[in-house]
Coordinates of C-alpha atoms in Angstrom, one line a residue:
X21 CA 20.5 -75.7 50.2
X22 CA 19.8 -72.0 49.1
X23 CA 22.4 -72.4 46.0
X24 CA 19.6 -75.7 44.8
X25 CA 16.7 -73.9 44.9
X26 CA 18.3 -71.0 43.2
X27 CA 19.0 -73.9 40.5
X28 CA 15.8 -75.4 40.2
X29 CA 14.0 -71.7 40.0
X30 CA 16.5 -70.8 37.4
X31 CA 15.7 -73.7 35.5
X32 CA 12.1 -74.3 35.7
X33 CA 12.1 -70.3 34.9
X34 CA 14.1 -71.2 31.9
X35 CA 12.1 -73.9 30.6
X36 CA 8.8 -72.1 30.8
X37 CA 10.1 -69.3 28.3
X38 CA 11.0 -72.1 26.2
X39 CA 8.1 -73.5 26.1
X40 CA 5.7 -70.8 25.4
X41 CA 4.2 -70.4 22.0
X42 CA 6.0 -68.0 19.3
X43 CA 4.0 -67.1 15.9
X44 CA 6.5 -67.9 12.9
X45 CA 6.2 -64.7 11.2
X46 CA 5.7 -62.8 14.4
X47 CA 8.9 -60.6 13.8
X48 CA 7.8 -60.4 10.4
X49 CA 5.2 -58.6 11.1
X50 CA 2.9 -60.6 8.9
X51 CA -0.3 -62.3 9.3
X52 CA -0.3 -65.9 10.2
X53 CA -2.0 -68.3 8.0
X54 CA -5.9 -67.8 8.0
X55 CA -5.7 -64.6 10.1
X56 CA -7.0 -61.4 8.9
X57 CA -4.7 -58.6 8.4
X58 CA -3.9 -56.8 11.2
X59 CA -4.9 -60.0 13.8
X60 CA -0.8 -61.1 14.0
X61 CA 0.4 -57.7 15.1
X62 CA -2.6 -58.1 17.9
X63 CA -1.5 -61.4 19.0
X64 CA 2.1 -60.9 18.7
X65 CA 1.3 -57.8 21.4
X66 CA -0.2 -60.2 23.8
X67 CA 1.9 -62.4 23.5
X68 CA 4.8 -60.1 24.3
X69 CA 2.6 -59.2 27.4
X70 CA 2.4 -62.8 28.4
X71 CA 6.1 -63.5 28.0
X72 CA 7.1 -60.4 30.1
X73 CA 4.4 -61.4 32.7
X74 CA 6.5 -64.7 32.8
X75 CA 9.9 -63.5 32.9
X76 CA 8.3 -61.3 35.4
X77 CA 7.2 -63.9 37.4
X78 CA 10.5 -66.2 37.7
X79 CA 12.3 -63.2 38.5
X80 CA 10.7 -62.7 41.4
X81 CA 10.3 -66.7 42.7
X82 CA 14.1 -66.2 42.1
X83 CA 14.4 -63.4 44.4
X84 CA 12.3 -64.7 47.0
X85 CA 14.3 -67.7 46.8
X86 CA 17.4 -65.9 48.1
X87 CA 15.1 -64.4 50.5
X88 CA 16.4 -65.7 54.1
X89 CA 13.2 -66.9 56.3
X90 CA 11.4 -67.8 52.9
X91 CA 10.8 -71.3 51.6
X92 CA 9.8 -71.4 47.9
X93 CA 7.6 -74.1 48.6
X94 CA 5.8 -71.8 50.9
X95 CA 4.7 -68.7 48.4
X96 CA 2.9 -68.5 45.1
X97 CA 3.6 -65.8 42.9
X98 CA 1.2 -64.6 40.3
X99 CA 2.0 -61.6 37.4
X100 CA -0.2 -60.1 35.5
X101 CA 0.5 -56.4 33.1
X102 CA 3.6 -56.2 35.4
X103 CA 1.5 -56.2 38.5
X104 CA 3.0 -58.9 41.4
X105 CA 0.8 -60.9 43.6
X106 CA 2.3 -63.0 45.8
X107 CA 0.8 -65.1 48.8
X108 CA 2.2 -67.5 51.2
X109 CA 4.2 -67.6 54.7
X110 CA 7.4 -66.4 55.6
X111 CA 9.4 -67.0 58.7
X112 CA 9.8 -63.3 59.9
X113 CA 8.9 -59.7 59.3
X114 CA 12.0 -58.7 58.1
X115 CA 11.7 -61.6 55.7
X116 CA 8.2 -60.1 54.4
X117 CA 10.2 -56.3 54.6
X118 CA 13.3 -57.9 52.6
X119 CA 11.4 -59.9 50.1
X120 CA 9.5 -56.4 49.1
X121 CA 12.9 -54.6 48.4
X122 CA 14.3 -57.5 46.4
X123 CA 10.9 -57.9 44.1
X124 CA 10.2 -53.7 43.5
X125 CA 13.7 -53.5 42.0
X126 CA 13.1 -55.9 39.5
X127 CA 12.5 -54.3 35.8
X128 CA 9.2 -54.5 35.0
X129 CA 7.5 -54.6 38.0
X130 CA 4.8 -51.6 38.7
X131 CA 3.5 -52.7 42.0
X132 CA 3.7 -55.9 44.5
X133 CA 0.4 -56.8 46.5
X134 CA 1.8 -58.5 49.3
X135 CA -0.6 -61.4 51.1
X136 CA 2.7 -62.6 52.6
X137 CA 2.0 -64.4 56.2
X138 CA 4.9 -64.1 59.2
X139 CA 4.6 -67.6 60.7
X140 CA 7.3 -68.6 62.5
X141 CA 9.3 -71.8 62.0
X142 CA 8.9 -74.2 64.7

């Protein structure tokens, strides 16, 4: 079960940096068509950001998915400038305490605001 979810994280994590838009000339430096000079290195900056914030972000649903006492479905995880948000229930304290040890030691990550939940599985 664990080893599945670990699949589908790794893969919707992989098909989201896929996906996200890439300026042609970005590592050229240059200015894309119709944008003043200047404007490409700007965008290409944020852009960088945003990819990092995404990387960011399926790291960390990875590692909570290997999380004993957490259930993907059960946690949303938001990134923003390195900082980690993530909400949702877990089964246990030591879920919550194990989850926060996993997602600080990712690269990239300056803090974790955790709204994590102990519920207890019925």
């Amino acid at each position: 079960m664990k080893t599945r979810r670990f699949l589908h994280v790794t893969l919707l994590a992989g098909a989201v940096a896929l996906v996200l838009p890439f300026p042609a000339n970005a590592a050229e430096g240059g200015p894309s068509e119709g944008q003043p000079e200047g404007q490409a290195h700007r965008d290409a900056g944020r852009q960088g950001e945003y990819i990092n914030d995404t990387i960011i972000n399926a790291r960390v649903t990875t590692a909570l998915a290997n999380v004993n006492g957490i259930e993907p479905a059960d946690i949303k995880v938001e990134t923003r400038d390195g900082l980690v948000h993530i909400t949702g229930f877990v089964a246990s304290q030591s879920a919550n305490e194990e989850a926060m040890i996993a997602v600080r030691q990712i690269d990239g990550v300056r803090d974790v605001k955790n709204e994590m939940v102990v519920r207890p599985r019925k």
